[in-house]
Structures are given as C-alpha cells and as structure tokens.
Amino acid sequence: MILTENLYRSYLDLRWHFDPAAGTAAGITSVDARLGQFDVESMRAHIAAFRAMAGAIEEVEVDDTPEEIDRTAVLDDIRVAIFRFEHEKPHVRNPGFWLSHLFQALFGLLSRRGDHGPLAPAALARLAATPAFLQSARATIDQPPRVFLDTAIGMAEGGRGLIRDTARVFGEAAPDQADVIQAAADAAEAAVAIFLAQLKHEIIPNADELAFAVGEDQFNRRLHHEHALLSTAPELYRYGLHLMDEVEAEIVVLARGIDPNAPWRTVVERLRQNAPAPADLVGAFRREMDRARGFVEERELVTIPQGALEVVETPDFLRPILPFAAYQPPEVYSADRTGYFYVTSPESGKTAADSCSWELGATALHEGYPGHHLQMLTAQALPAEIRRVLWTPVTVEGWALYCEELLAEQGFFRSVEERLFQRIHLLWRAVRIVLDVGLHTRGMSPAEAIDMLVEKVAMNREKAAAEVSRYCAYPTYQLSYAVGRRELLHLRQAYQEREGGAFDLRRFHDEVLSYGGLPVSLIRWGMDLGIDE
C-alpha cells in the first residue's frame, strides 16, 4: 500500500511538473512560478516519463478491490494523456492550448484567496516567462484547424486585459516590486500582441474544415479510458437523439400549461425576459443557494460536509474572463474549505444574460448543493489522494445534472416555469451528445452544430458559436453531462434493486461520493453491482 501511494504521488508530481497551471489550481505552491513546456522535444520527454510511470504502476501488486479501482483510474489517466498528445496533438494543432495554459496560470494566482503579496514573485516569474513561452508556441504550431485558430484569436484579444490586471493586483500587493512587475507585464502583453498578429497573418490554417475531428477510433478510446464507458460513439449518438425527442415532448407539455396557443420556443423566449434587477442578481443567487442547501438538509438526501459556499460579486479583475457566473472550488491541497460562486452583475439598464429568474434554482443546485460544491468538498476530505485529484466529467458533470433530476423528483421546483427551464437545461445536454459525437465522428461541420443549438435549444447564435468552439476542442467532454446522469440513474436503480426495502437514498449518495470523481463504472465495481447492460 505504501509503495502504491508513493508511486501515485510521484505520478501526481509529474502531472504538476507537466502542467503547472493545473498545479496552481490544485494548491501546489511549488509550481506557482513556472509555465509548462510543450515544444515537440519537451513533449517527447513528457510522454516517455508518462510511459515509464505507467509501467511501474502496472507492475505493483495490489491487495484489494479499492486499491485495484484506484490503480485502474491512475493508469487510464496516464493512457489518456499519452493518447491525447500522440494522436490529437493539441500543442501542435491548437494555439488555444497554449493561450489557455498561459491565462489559466495567471488566473490561478489572481483567484487565490487572501494576501496576494507572497504570490508576487510567482506572478512576476510567469509574466517574465511569457515572451519565450509564446515564441515556443509559434515554433510548434502547425496548420491548426480554422475553428481552433479563430477561437485562439478571440482568446488572445481578451487575454491582454488579464495581463494588465495581473500587473495591477500584484503591484498593489507588493509595492516594492510594482515597477519590475509592470515592466514584465508590458513585455508579456507585447508578446501576446505579436502572437495575435501571427495568428491573424502568419499561421496558415488547415484547409480541411473538419480537421478538428479526432475520428471514431480516438473518440472511442477516450470513452473507454477517460470515462471508463462501455458505450461507443454510435450508441451514444442514438441515445442523444432519443433523449432529445423524449425531453422535447415533455417541454411541449409544460409550455402548453403556460400558454396553450404559443410554440414552446416563444414561451421560453418570453419567460427569459423575466430576470432579477442587476443590483439584486447576487442576492437572488444567494437566496437560491440557501434554499437548495436547506432543501437537501431537510430531506436528508446526502451528507453535507463542512465548508462554506460564498456567493459574491465577481471581482473587477475577473470580470473580463467571467462575464456571467462561475463556481470556483476550494483548492484540493488547501486547508481552506471555502468555495466561491462568482456572479457578474450586468451594467445598469442591461439584462443579466443566462440569469432568467425561473432558472436560478436549477443553476444554484447544479453548482452548489447538492451539486459541484458538495461533491468537491466531499472529495477534498477523502483519505485517498488519487480520489481527491483524478476525476472524469462523466461523474462530476453527470453528478450535477443528476442532482437536477433528483431535486425535481423531490419537489424542489416550485412552479411550472421552473420545471420548464429544468427540462430546457436537460434538452441542451441531450443536444450536446449529438453534437459531440457528430462533430468528431460523423462529419458534422461547426456551422451545422451552431444551427442545431439555435434551432433545438433556442440559443442565441453568438453563444452557440462559442459553445461549438469548445465542443470542437474537447471531444467527449460535452456528452458527459447527460451520459453521466444516465449512468448514475442506472447505478441508483441497480443499488435499489439489490437493497430492496433497506434502500436508503442518503446512504447511496454518500457511497457514490466516497469515490470522488472516479468513473461511474469503477464506482459500480466498488459497490459490487456488476456490469451495466
């Protein structure tokens, strides 16, 4: 056991060395002053190190099922990393990969709570490393797909403000270093401007409009190793179509209960005009978070761990990159157990986007209780380090969407309007399955995907375009919401059938969360419930 724990810790150290921005987000302060190295030669060394680590872990004998589950999760995590960088090659094909790492590295320092003064040297080091980092990016990127190139241009244009905010925040926190921080920030911003010009005028995109697609073999490989799913792309595509039809039929019925003479999309568009006043948006979300927590506690649906969730206005320096609302969990390795739900109130006279009054409750429970915050707090306290760190979106995003279903079953939604928007959220996730599989394995174009979001979910075209850009860059992530919900509902049914009259919903949820964010199929293995057929 000690040997495996040491090996796992060595692997995680390798992980943070490879991706120091992720390390900062987890609370690994030893990597705060670094940026990653993703040039071709460095990537060869990284992949070789991952292979060696996998070989060492495979050779260790384990004593029981929990250890075997953890080892399986670790090996799959390593395999996914190797497959991704050998076959998908985001460091070569996606300039957004580089910009995302850079901006997340700065954001991770900015968003850390408390006194920023001690972090000033790390911020300075990352700013100072930015020009060389982007030069390495330019030398590595080769014929990116057009959708990746366009997305990166938008990222570069918006990210320059983040660099300015980094200089301001850390300059104020460490006045004696303010001048040198500002100089490094100026050089970093100039480097981003040069990189932006290269993206626009020098880097030649791939002529194939569908070059972003990973193909069915790699897509299925991700399904198997990243999410431990037995399902393949064709089966999930059929499931997504079926779920779309099923949920839209429910939406039609609910909308008729509000206005029997209008199409459901007209009803939804009309209801979306009902939003809290800008000055009350934070308060409205706070009330819904409190209501969701109280509901879960009253019905004893799951054990609520210690750790506050603060609903606060988005700080000024985060507003450019958090235009709506976002949850920030406590750092995995931090003693602080406070999570933050940032709410970006609109300017006076404007309506809060994505903040219709009827959908605040679903958003609150999804992000807070019993959704992401409760799950992340529970994972943070688990004794097994691997279960605190490794996760799949099929379990994490699936859990949050399952929680929407759970609270709907329990009577949380107070009106037909709230129930309607909860089903709209589910329809959106069903469409994501079809688009995820369609874009990467069935020749669907980004334009066709945007049209489907506009048509099927009544989403505005600008937001739909931003959504599809993410779908193209992160294969199998978007299907994880609805597929994870399905897997958890199947798991609950199997657990209930086994337990019979002794079934206890709270005990089931607590047992699920004891695995952190490991794949649902591994949780099923640990519960000794057999294979889900």
Coordinates of C-alpha atoms in Angstrom, one line a residue:
M1 CA 0.0 0.0 0.0
I2 CA 2.8 2.4 0.9
L3 CA 4.6 1.6 -2.4
T4 CA 1.5 2.3 -4.5
E5 CA 0.8 5.6 -2.6
N6 CA 4.4 6.7 -3.2
L7 CA 4.1 5.8 -6.9
Y8 CA 0.8 7.7 -7.2
R9 CA 2.4 10.7 -5.5
S10 CA 5.3 10.5 -8.0
Y11 CA 2.8 10.5 -10.8
L12 CA 1.0 13.5 -9.5
D13 CA 4.3 15.3 -9.1
L14 CA 5.0 14.5 -12.7
R15 CA 1.5 15.8 -13.6
W16 CA 2.1 19.2 -11.9
H17 CA 5.5 19.5 -13.5
F18 CA 4.0 18.9 -16.9
D19 CA 1.0 21.3 -16.2
P20 CA 2.0 23.9 -13.5
A21 CA -1.2 25.9 -14.2
A22 CA -3.3 22.9 -13.1
G23 CA -0.9 22.5 -10.1
T24 CA -1.6 26.1 -9.1
A25 CA -5.3 25.5 -9.3
A26 CA -4.9 22.4 -7.1
G27 CA -2.9 24.4 -4.5
I28 CA 0.5 23.1 -5.3
T29 CA 2.5 26.2 -4.5
S30 CA 5.9 24.7 -5.6
V31 CA 4.9 25.2 -9.3
D32 CA 3.4 28.6 -9.0
A33 CA 6.4 30.4 -10.7
R34 CA 6.5 28.1 -13.8
L35 CA 4.8 27.8 -17.1
G36 CA 4.7 24.5 -18.9
Q37 CA 7.0 23.4 -21.8
F38 CA 5.1 22.0 -24.8
D39 CA 7.5 22.2 -27.6
V40 CA 8.0 19.0 -29.6
E41 CA 11.2 17.8 -27.8
S42 CA 9.7 18.5 -24.4
M43 CA 6.6 16.6 -25.2
R44 CA 8.6 13.6 -26.2
A45 CA 10.3 13.7 -22.8
H46 CA 6.9 14.1 -21.1
I47 CA 5.4 11.2 -22.9
A48 CA 8.3 9.0 -22.2
A49 CA 8.0 9.8 -18.5
F50 CA 4.3 9.0 -18.5
R51 CA 5.1 5.7 -20.2
A52 CA 7.7 4.8 -17.6
M53 CA 5.3 5.7 -14.8
A54 CA 2.6 3.6 -16.2
G55 CA 5.0 0.6 -16.5
A56 CA 6.0 1.0 -12.8
I57 CA 2.4 1.2 -11.6
E58 CA 1.3 -1.8 -13.7
E59 CA 4.0 -4.0 -12.1
V60 CA 2.8 -3.3 -8.5
E61 CA 0.6 -5.9 -6.9
V62 CA -2.5 -4.6 -5.1
D63 CA -4.3 -6.3 -2.3
D64 CA -8.0 -5.5 -2.6
T65 CA -10.7 -4.1 -4.9
P66 CA -10.4 -0.4 -3.7
E67 CA -6.7 -0.4 -4.5
E68 CA -7.4 -2.0 -7.9
I69 CA -10.0 0.6 -8.6
D70 CA -7.6 3.4 -7.8
R71 CA -4.8 1.8 -9.9
T72 CA -7.2 1.5 -12.8
A73 CA -8.1 5.1 -12.6
V74 CA -4.4 6.2 -12.5
L75 CA -3.5 4.0 -15.5
D76 CA -6.4 5.3 -17.5
D77 CA -5.4 8.9 -16.7
I78 CA -1.9 8.2 -17.9
R79 CA -3.1 6.5 -21.1
V80 CA -5.5 9.3 -21.9
A81 CA -2.6 11.8 -21.6
I82 CA -0.4 9.7 -23.9
F83 CA -3.1 9.1 -26.5
R84 CA -4.1 12.8 -26.5
F85 CA -0.6 14.2 -27.1
E86 CA 0.4 11.5 -29.5
H87 CA -2.8 11.4 -31.6
E88 CA -4.7 14.6 -31.1
K89 CA -1.5 16.8 -30.6
P90 CA -3.2 19.9 -29.2
H91 CA 0.2 21.5 -28.7
V92 CA 0.8 21.4 -32.4
R93 CA -2.8 21.8 -33.8
N94 CA -4.4 24.2 -31.3
P95 CA -2.9 27.6 -30.5
G96 CA -5.7 27.9 -27.9
F97 CA -4.0 25.1 -25.9
W98 CA -1.0 27.4 -25.3
L99 CA -3.1 30.5 -24.6
S100 CA -5.4 28.6 -22.2
H101 CA -2.4 27.4 -20.2
L102 CA -0.9 30.9 -20.0
F103 CA -4.1 32.6 -19.0
Q104 CA -5.0 29.8 -16.5
A105 CA -1.6 30.1 -14.9
L106 CA -2.2 33.8 -14.3
F107 CA -5.8 33.3 -13.3
G108 CA -4.8 30.7 -10.8
L109 CA -2.6 33.2 -9.0
L110 CA -5.1 36.0 -9.2
S111 CA -8.0 34.0 -7.9
R112 CA -6.2 32.6 -4.9
R113 CA -7.8 34.0 -1.8
G114 CA -6.0 36.0 0.8
D115 CA -3.0 38.3 0.6
H116 CA -1.5 38.4 -2.9
G117 CA 1.8 39.8 -1.7
P118 CA 3.5 36.5 -1.1
L119 CA 2.5 35.4 -4.6
A120 CA 4.1 38.5 -6.3
P121 CA 7.4 36.7 -7.1
A122 CA 5.5 33.8 -8.8
A123 CA 3.3 36.3 -10.8
L124 CA 6.5 38.1 -11.9
A125 CA 8.1 34.9 -12.9
R126 CA 5.2 33.8 -15.1
L127 CA 4.9 37.2 -16.7
A128 CA 8.6 37.2 -17.4
A129 CA 8.4 33.7 -19.0
T130 CA 5.5 34.7 -21.3
P131 CA 7.5 36.0 -24.3
A132 CA 9.7 32.8 -24.5
F133 CA 6.6 30.7 -23.9
L134 CA 4.7 32.3 -26.9
Q135 CA 7.8 32.1 -29.1
S136 CA 7.9 28.4 -28.4
A137 CA 4.2 28.2 -29.3
R138 CA 4.8 29.9 -32.6
A139 CA 7.6 27.5 -33.4
T140 CA 5.4 24.4 -32.5
I141 CA 2.0 25.2 -34.0
D142 CA 1.5 23.9 -37.5
Q143 CA -1.7 24.3 -39.6
P144 CA -4.3 24.5 -36.9
P145 CA -7.9 23.8 -37.9
R146 CA -9.7 27.1 -38.7
V147 CA -12.1 26.8 -35.7
F148 CA -9.1 26.5 -33.4
L149 CA -7.4 29.4 -35.0
D150 CA -10.4 31.7 -34.8
T151 CA -11.0 30.8 -31.1
A152 CA -7.4 31.5 -30.3
I153 CA -7.6 34.9 -31.9
G154 CA -10.5 35.7 -29.6
M155 CA -8.6 34.4 -26.6
A156 CA -5.6 36.5 -27.4
E157 CA -7.6 39.7 -27.8
G158 CA -9.3 39.2 -24.5
G159 CA -6.3 37.9 -22.5
R160 CA -4.3 41.1 -22.7
G161 CA -6.6 42.6 -20.1
L162 CA -5.8 39.7 -17.8
I163 CA -2.1 40.5 -18.0
R164 CA -2.8 44.2 -17.1
D165 CA -4.9 43.1 -14.2
T166 CA -2.2 40.8 -13.0
A167 CA 0.3 43.7 -13.0
R168 CA -2.2 45.9 -11.1
V169 CA -3.2 43.4 -8.5
F170 CA 0.3 42.1 -7.7
G171 CA 1.8 45.6 -8.0
E172 CA -0.6 46.9 -5.3
A173 CA 0.0 43.8 -3.2
A174 CA 3.8 44.2 -3.4
P175 CA 4.6 47.9 -3.9
D176 CA 8.3 47.4 -3.7
Q177 CA 8.1 45.1 -6.8
A178 CA 5.5 47.1 -8.7
D179 CA 7.8 48.6 -11.3
V180 CA 9.5 45.3 -12.2
I181 CA 6.1 43.6 -12.3
Q182 CA 4.8 46.3 -14.6
A183 CA 7.8 46.0 -16.9
A184 CA 7.3 42.2 -17.2
A185 CA 3.6 42.7 -17.8
D186 CA 4.3 45.2 -20.6
A187 CA 6.7 42.7 -22.2
A188 CA 4.2 39.9 -21.8
E189 CA 1.4 42.0 -23.3
A190 CA 3.6 42.9 -26.2
A191 CA 4.4 39.2 -26.7
V192 CA 0.6 38.4 -26.8
A193 CA 0.1 41.2 -29.4
I194 CA 2.9 39.7 -31.6
F195 CA 1.4 36.3 -31.2
L196 CA -2.1 37.7 -32.1
A197 CA -0.6 39.2 -35.3
Q198 CA 1.0 35.9 -36.1
L199 CA -2.3 34.1 -35.6
K200 CA -4.0 36.5 -38.0
H201 CA -1.4 36.9 -40.7
E202 CA 1.3 34.2 -40.5
I203 CA -0.1 30.9 -39.3
I204 CA -1.8 29.1 -42.1
P205 CA -4.9 27.1 -41.1
N206 CA -5.6 23.6 -42.2
A207 CA -7.5 23.7 -45.5
D208 CA -9.8 20.9 -44.2
E209 CA -12.8 22.5 -42.4
L210 CA -13.3 19.3 -40.4
A211 CA -9.6 18.8 -39.4
F212 CA -10.6 19.4 -35.7
A213 CA -12.4 16.0 -35.6
V214 CA -10.5 13.3 -33.7
G215 CA -12.2 10.4 -35.5
E216 CA -14.2 7.5 -34.2
D217 CA -11.3 5.3 -33.0
Q218 CA -9.8 8.1 -30.9
F219 CA -13.2 9.1 -29.7
N220 CA -14.0 5.6 -28.5
R221 CA -10.5 5.3 -27.0
R222 CA -11.4 8.4 -24.9
L223 CA -14.8 7.0 -23.9
H224 CA -13.1 3.8 -22.7
H225 CA -10.0 5.1 -20.9
E226 CA -11.0 8.6 -19.8
H227 CA -14.6 7.8 -18.8
A228 CA -14.5 4.0 -18.4
L229 CA -17.6 3.7 -20.6
L230 CA -18.5 0.6 -22.5
S231 CA -20.7 2.6 -24.9
T232 CA -19.3 3.6 -28.3
A233 CA -19.9 6.7 -30.4
P234 CA -22.7 5.2 -32.5
E235 CA -24.7 4.0 -29.4
L236 CA -24.3 7.4 -27.7
Y237 CA -25.4 9.2 -30.8
R238 CA -28.6 7.1 -30.9
Y239 CA -29.1 7.8 -27.2
G240 CA -28.7 11.5 -27.6
L241 CA -31.3 11.6 -30.4
H242 CA -33.7 9.6 -28.3
L243 CA -33.2 11.8 -25.2
M244 CA -33.7 14.9 -27.3
D245 CA -37.1 13.6 -28.6
E246 CA -38.1 12.5 -25.1
V247 CA -37.3 15.8 -23.4
E248 CA -38.7 18.0 -26.1
A249 CA -42.0 16.2 -25.8
E250 CA -42.0 17.0 -22.0
I251 CA -41.2 20.6 -22.8
V252 CA -44.1 20.9 -25.2
V253 CA -46.5 19.8 -22.5
L254 CA -45.0 22.1 -19.9
A255 CA -45.1 25.1 -22.2
R256 CA -48.8 24.4 -23.1
G257 CA -49.5 24.7 -19.4
I258 CA -48.2 28.3 -19.5
D259 CA -49.6 29.3 -22.9
P260 CA -51.6 26.7 -24.9
N261 CA -51.5 28.9 -28.0
A262 CA -47.8 29.6 -28.4
P263 CA -44.9 27.4 -29.6
W264 CA -42.7 26.4 -26.7
R265 CA -39.7 28.4 -28.0
T266 CA -41.9 31.5 -28.0
V267 CA -42.9 30.8 -24.4
V268 CA -39.2 30.3 -23.4
E269 CA -38.1 33.5 -25.1
R270 CA -40.8 35.4 -23.3
L271 CA -40.0 33.9 -19.9
R272 CA -36.3 34.7 -20.4
Q273 CA -37.2 38.4 -20.2
N274 CA -38.0 37.9 -16.5
A275 CA -34.7 38.4 -14.8
P276 CA -33.6 39.9 -11.4
A277 CA -32.6 43.5 -11.4
P278 CA -28.9 43.9 -11.8
A279 CA -28.4 45.2 -8.3
D280 CA -30.2 42.1 -6.9
L281 CA -28.6 39.4 -9.0
V282 CA -26.1 38.4 -6.4
G283 CA -28.8 38.4 -3.7
A284 CA -31.1 36.3 -5.9
F285 CA -28.5 33.7 -6.4
R286 CA -27.6 33.7 -2.7
R287 CA -31.2 33.1 -1.8
E288 CA -31.5 30.2 -4.2
M289 CA -28.2 28.6 -2.9
D290 CA -29.6 28.8 0.6
R291 CA -32.9 27.3 -0.5
A292 CA -31.2 24.4 -2.3
R293 CA -29.0 23.7 0.8
G294 CA -31.9 23.8 3.1
F295 CA -33.9 21.5 0.9
V296 CA -31.1 18.9 0.8
E297 CA -30.6 19.1 4.5
E298 CA -34.3 18.9 5.4
R299 CA -34.8 15.8 3.2
E300 CA -31.5 14.2 4.3
L301 CA -30.6 13.5 0.7
V302 CA -26.9 13.4 1.2
T303 CA -24.4 14.2 4.0
I304 CA -23.4 17.9 3.8
P305 CA -19.7 18.3 4.5
Q306 CA -18.2 21.3 6.4
G307 CA -17.2 24.2 4.2
A308 CA -18.9 27.4 3.2
L309 CA -20.0 28.5 -0.3
E310 CA -19.8 32.2 -0.7
V311 CA -22.0 33.8 -3.4
V312 CA -20.2 37.0 -4.3
E313 CA -19.9 39.7 -6.9
T314 CA -17.2 38.8 -9.4
P315 CA -14.0 40.9 -8.5
D316 CA -13.2 43.6 -11.1
F317 CA -10.1 41.8 -12.2
L318 CA -12.0 38.6 -13.1
R319 CA -15.0 40.2 -14.9
P320 CA -13.4 40.1 -18.3
I321 CA -13.0 36.4 -18.1
L322 CA -16.1 35.6 -16.1
P323 CA -18.8 37.5 -17.9
F324 CA -21.7 35.6 -16.3
A325 CA -21.3 33.3 -13.3
A326 CA -18.9 30.6 -12.3
Y327 CA -18.1 28.3 -9.5
Q328 CA -14.6 28.1 -8.1
P329 CA -13.9 25.1 -5.8
P330 CA -11.5 25.1 -2.8
E331 CA -8.0 24.0 -3.8
V332 CA -7.5 20.3 -3.4
Y333 CA -4.4 20.7 -1.3
S334 CA -5.6 23.7 0.7
A335 CA -6.8 23.7 4.3
D336 CA -9.4 26.3 3.3
R337 CA -12.7 24.6 2.5
T338 CA -14.5 27.7 1.1
G339 CA -15.9 27.6 -2.4
Y340 CA -16.9 30.7 -4.3
F341 CA -19.8 31.3 -6.7
Y342 CA -18.9 34.4 -8.7
V343 CA -21.8 36.4 -10.1
T344 CA -21.1 39.1 -12.7
S345 CA -23.9 41.6 -12.4
P346 CA -24.7 43.4 -15.6
E347 CA -24.3 47.1 -16.1
S348 CA -27.3 49.2 -15.1
G349 CA -30.0 49.1 -17.7
K350 CA -28.9 45.7 -19.1
T351 CA -30.5 42.3 -18.5
A352 CA -28.4 39.6 -16.8
A353 CA -27.6 37.1 -19.5
D354 CA -28.2 33.4 -18.6
S355 CA -29.9 34.6 -15.4
C356 CA -33.6 34.2 -16.1
S357 CA -35.5 34.2 -12.7
W358 CA -37.0 30.8 -13.5
E359 CA -33.6 29.0 -13.9
L360 CA -31.7 30.4 -10.9
G361 CA -32.8 27.5 -8.8
A362 CA -31.5 24.8 -11.2
T363 CA -28.2 26.7 -11.6
A364 CA -27.9 27.0 -7.8
L365 CA -28.4 23.3 -7.1
H366 CA -26.2 22.3 -10.0
E367 CA -23.3 24.5 -8.9
G368 CA -23.8 24.4 -5.1
Y369 CA -26.0 21.9 -3.2
P370 CA -26.1 19.0 -3.8
G371 CA -24.1 19.6 -7.0
H372 CA -20.5 20.6 -7.6
H373 CA -19.7 22.3 -4.3
L374 CA -20.9 19.5 -2.2
Q375 CA -19.2 16.9 -4.3
M376 CA -15.9 18.8 -4.4
L377 CA -15.9 19.4 -0.6
T378 CA -16.6 15.7 0.0
A379 CA -13.7 14.7 -2.4
Q380 CA -11.3 17.2 -0.7
A381 CA -11.7 15.3 2.6
L382 CA -11.2 11.8 1.2
P383 CA -8.2 9.8 2.6
A384 CA -7.1 8.5 -0.9
E385 CA -5.1 11.2 -2.7
I386 CA -6.0 9.8 -6.1
R387 CA -9.7 10.2 -5.4
R388 CA -9.1 13.8 -4.3
V389 CA -7.4 14.7 -7.6
L390 CA -8.5 12.4 -10.5
W391 CA -11.9 12.8 -12.0
T392 CA -13.9 12.4 -15.1
P393 CA -16.6 14.8 -16.3
V394 CA -19.0 11.8 -16.7
T395 CA -19.0 11.6 -12.9
V396 CA -18.5 15.3 -12.0
E397 CA -20.8 16.9 -14.6
G398 CA -23.0 13.9 -14.5
W399 CA -23.5 14.2 -10.8
A400 CA -24.5 17.9 -11.0
L401 CA -27.1 17.1 -13.8
Y402 CA -28.3 14.0 -11.9
C403 CA -28.8 16.4 -8.9
E404 CA -31.2 18.5 -11.1
E405 CA -33.2 15.3 -11.7
L406 CA -33.0 14.3 -8.1
L407 CA -34.4 17.6 -6.8
A408 CA -37.0 17.6 -9.5
E409 CA -38.2 14.2 -8.2
Q410 CA -38.2 15.5 -4.6
G411 CA -40.3 18.6 -5.5
F412 CA -37.7 21.4 -5.3
F413 CA -39.1 23.3 -8.3
R414 CA -42.0 25.4 -7.2
S415 CA -43.7 26.3 -10.5
V416 CA -44.3 25.1 -14.0
E417 CA -41.9 27.8 -15.2
E418 CA -39.1 26.4 -13.1
R419 CA -39.8 22.9 -14.2
L420 CA -39.8 24.0 -17.8
F421 CA -36.4 25.5 -17.6
Q422 CA -35.0 22.5 -15.8
R423 CA -36.1 20.4 -18.8
I424 CA -34.6 23.1 -21.2
H425 CA -31.3 22.5 -19.4
L426 CA -31.6 18.8 -19.9
L427 CA -32.5 19.2 -23.6
W428 CA -29.4 21.3 -24.1
R429 CA -27.3 18.5 -22.6
A430 CA -29.0 15.9 -24.8
V431 CA -28.2 18.1 -27.9
R432 CA -24.6 18.2 -26.7
I433 CA -24.4 14.4 -27.0
V434 CA -25.4 14.5 -30.6
L435 CA -23.1 17.4 -31.4
D436 CA -20.1 15.9 -29.6
V437 CA -20.4 12.7 -31.5
G438 CA -21.5 14.3 -34.7
L439 CA -18.6 16.8 -34.9
H440 CA -15.9 14.3 -34.1
T441 CA -17.1 11.1 -35.8
R442 CA -19.8 11.9 -38.3
G443 CA -18.6 14.8 -40.4
M444 CA -20.8 17.5 -38.9
S445 CA -19.5 21.0 -39.5
P446 CA -19.3 23.7 -36.9
A447 CA -21.9 25.7 -38.9
E448 CA -24.3 22.8 -38.7
A449 CA -23.7 22.4 -35.0
I450 CA -24.4 26.1 -34.4
D451 CA -27.7 25.8 -36.4
M452 CA -28.8 22.8 -34.2
L453 CA -28.2 24.7 -31.0
V454 CA -30.1 27.7 -32.3
E455 CA -33.0 25.5 -33.6
K456 CA -33.2 22.9 -30.8
V457 CA -32.4 24.9 -27.7
A458 CA -33.5 28.4 -28.7
M459 CA -29.9 29.6 -28.0
N460 CA -28.7 32.9 -29.5
R461 CA -26.3 32.4 -32.3
E462 CA -23.3 34.2 -30.7
K463 CA -23.4 32.0 -27.6
A464 CA -24.0 28.9 -29.8
A465 CA -20.8 29.7 -31.8
A466 CA -18.8 30.0 -28.6
E467 CA -20.3 26.7 -27.4
V468 CA -19.4 24.8 -30.6
S469 CA -15.8 26.1 -30.5
R470 CA -15.4 24.3 -27.1
Y471 CA -17.1 21.2 -28.4
C472 CA -14.5 21.0 -31.3
A473 CA -11.6 21.4 -28.9
Y474 CA -12.7 19.0 -26.1
P475 CA -14.0 15.7 -27.6
T476 CA -16.2 13.6 -25.3
Y477 CA -16.5 16.3 -22.6
Q478 CA -19.8 17.7 -23.7
L479 CA -21.6 14.4 -23.8
S480 CA -20.5 13.7 -20.2
Y481 CA -23.3 15.7 -18.6
A482 CA -26.3 13.7 -19.9
V483 CA -24.4 10.4 -20.2
G484 CA -23.2 10.8 -16.6
R485 CA -26.8 11.5 -15.5
R486 CA -27.9 8.3 -17.2
E487 CA -25.1 6.2 -15.7
L488 CA -25.9 7.5 -12.2
L489 CA -29.6 6.8 -12.6
H490 CA -28.8 3.3 -13.7
L491 CA -26.4 2.8 -10.8
R492 CA -29.1 4.0 -8.4
Q493 CA -31.7 1.6 -9.9
A494 CA -29.2 -1.4 -9.5
Y495 CA -28.4 -0.4 -6.0
Q496 CA -32.0 0.0 -5.0
E497 CA -32.9 -3.4 -6.6
R498 CA -30.2 -5.0 -4.5
E499 CA -31.1 -3.3 -1.3
G500 CA -34.8 -3.8 -1.6
G501 CA -36.7 -2.5 1.4
A502 CA -33.4 -1.5 3.1
F503 CA -32.6 1.1 0.3
D504 CA -31.6 4.4 1.8
L505 CA -31.1 7.3 -0.7
R506 CA -28.7 9.2 1.5
R507 CA -26.5 6.2 2.1
F508 CA -26.4 5.6 -1.7
H509 CA -25.3 9.2 -2.4
D510 CA -22.7 9.1 0.3
E511 CA -21.3 5.9 -1.0
V512 CA -21.1 7.3 -4.6
L513 CA -19.3 10.4 -3.3
S514 CA -16.8 8.3 -1.4
Y515 CA -15.2 7.6 -4.8
G516 CA -14.6 11.3 -5.6
G517 CA -14.9 11.9 -9.3
L518 CA -13.8 8.4 -10.5
P519 CA -15.7 6.9 -13.4
V520 CA -19.2 5.6 -12.6
S521 CA -18.3 2.1 -13.9
L522 CA -15.5 2.0 -11.3
I523 CA -18.0 3.1 -8.6
R524 CA -20.3 0.3 -9.7
W525 CA -17.3 -2.2 -9.4
G526 CA -16.6 -0.9 -5.9
M527 CA -20.3 -1.4 -5.0
D528 CA -20.2 -4.9 -6.4
L529 CA -23.2 -4.2 -8.7
G530 CA -21.8 -5.9 -11.8
I531 CA -21.7 -4.5 -15.3
D532 CA -24.4 -2.1 -16.5
E533 CA -26.0 -3.7 -19.5

